[in-house]
Amino acid sequence: MVEKIGNLIAGKRVESLSGRYCDVFNPASGEIIAKLSLSSAPELAIAVENAKYAQPAWAATNPQRRARVMMNFVQLLNRDMDQLAQALSKEHGKTIADAKGDIIRGLEVAEFCIGAPHLLKGEFTEGAGTNIDIHSLRQPLGVVAGITPFNFPAMIPMWKFCPAIVAGNAFILKPSERAPTVPLMLAELMLEAGLPTGILNVVNGDKEVVDAILDHEDIMAIGFVGSTPIAEYIYTRGCANAKRVQCFGSAKNHMIIMPDADLDQTADALIGAGYGAAGERCMAISVAVVVGEETANALVEKLIPRVKALKIGSYDEGEHIDFGPLITKQAREKVLGLVNSGVEQGAKLVVDGRDFSSQSHKDGYFIGGCLFDYVSVDMDIYSEEIFGPVLCIMRAKDYEEAISIPMENQYGNGVSIYTRDGDTARDFVSRINVGMVGVNVPIPVPLAYYTFGGWKKSGFGDLNQHGPDAFKFYTRTKTVTSRWPSGIKEGAEFTIPTMS
Ligand code: NAD
């Protein structure tokens, strides 16, 4: 019998009462491994009520004590790293090394949040007027929520709940239906770390529960990460309901390769950034824009054997596996459909991974690495986010033509340039209209103590939920003006002499 996965509300695992379920798969084998409850709006309301009840006492707990919960949580993540990674890989399909990377990236956010007592400090001006002081303080919002995607089931929930909780809020997490196990394990570790019950609740579900979050009047802020159409929907409806909302959306990340780049280094970088985690990363490089025909020919020659040598398989087949299956059968069909469209629309498929099948896992959702050359902006493989192990090569005559391609793209999540020319690198960093920029690095993912996010259709909303800005997103500022008695009489201010 397959396991049933429910919710975690008020510190306990509870079954959903909705009677609606969806299947959770092992993408490497195609087997159903669990049935996930799809919660109803009344169940969300119960979670919010519990969160609302628990939150004032948590907010009144001093920030240093709240930070100690994060400190314990970090230790527990390290203790359970192997177990978490196994569970993550089984449900998601990424390799154990990638699963550990996913957890460690989240763990780093928890580590950063240990600095909350400092990051939550207000400001103070003595004597802003005669006998007048003014100060500001940061207070938590109350109950806040996070809605997260399948591709980083550990890191992205931690991006959201760590700063929100350490700032004194209670949190409702709605993870992806496709990878729900690790978010529940994380919530249990937070409880073990000393978090009071009711402060972190996990409510699983689909659109019904997301809509209930968007409409619930006691949820003050929402952080979303996922695809752009859903990000736009959540941003619009959440804002219309007067909530603070920030949404991260889809991506199309380019790498520009200049003729002076080290091509071996560049080819290695493109293999990692383009095919790692089967391309199911929001920061995957899916387009390489090469300047000059000679450079493009030389780079393609270096890439072809590397793409063909990629080892594809299940996470439990050993450490030599480079990437695993796609998340669902539908995701595989979508990627195959896009690859077919690329061929039909005239791109040259120089490595064709469409027929790959695993000997040991015949029903897994695998696809081999694909490499396209001569891609142009009017093709679907360029305009759509593929989210699979497919790299597109575009050819540009010069730097200006190359930079105009990512500049004109609707997305602006990540971008990178490979060059050994300082002027070109400096110009690129300054002009490019993308949120995360790399110079001679494959994936420019910032660390937990930096505010980061995508631009254009990759990000909606001003205040950021990551890095130091997260402490602004999850709190509101109060300014206090107060009078105090002193020896200085009102009106006896110092007069500034005028210059003659
Ligand atoms: P998704 O948009 O399908 O789902 C994200 C969340 O929204 C899930 O919790 C899901 O249950 C919910 N959802 C889905 N459809 C909904 C609907 N109609 N109404 C309300 N809620 C709905 O995204 P995904 O497939 O899980 O994740 C992949 C996408 O996320 C890619 O586009 C990727 O680029 C993006 N992503 C972006 C970032 C970033 O930082 N910008 C990071 C990771 C992933």
Tab-separated table of C-alpha atoms in Angstrom, residues 123-137 478-486 490:
chain	number	residue	atom	x	y	z
A	123	GLU	CA	17.338	53.111	14.278
A	124	PHE	CA	17.550	55.935	16.825
A	125	THR	CA	18.115	59.679	16.631
A	126	GLU	CA	18.619	61.538	19.862
A	127	GLY	CA	17.460	65.163	19.809
A	128	ALA	CA	15.697	65.155	16.441
A	129	GLY	CA	13.996	68.318	17.803
A	130	THR	CA	14.387	70.102	21.107
A	131	ASN	CA	13.829	67.392	23.745
A	132	ILE	CA	12.577	65.074	21.022
A	133	ASP	CA	13.938	61.615	20.189
A	134	ILE	CA	12.828	59.518	17.246
A	135	HIS	CA	13.334	55.810	16.754
A	136	SER	CA	12.162	53.078	14.454
A	137	LEU	CA	11.477	49.461	15.218
A	478	LYS	CA	7.090	51.608	13.181
A	479	THR	CA	8.543	55.046	13.897
A	480	VAL	CA	8.180	56.512	17.358
A	481	THR	CA	8.644	60.177	18.284
A	482	SER	CA	8.934	60.969	21.995
A	483	ARG	CA	9.529	63.987	24.175
A	484	TRP	CA	11.775	63.820	27.232
A	485	PRO	CA	12.392	66.391	29.951
A	486	SER	CA	15.773	68.105	29.880
A	490	GLU	CA	12.052	74.833	24.197
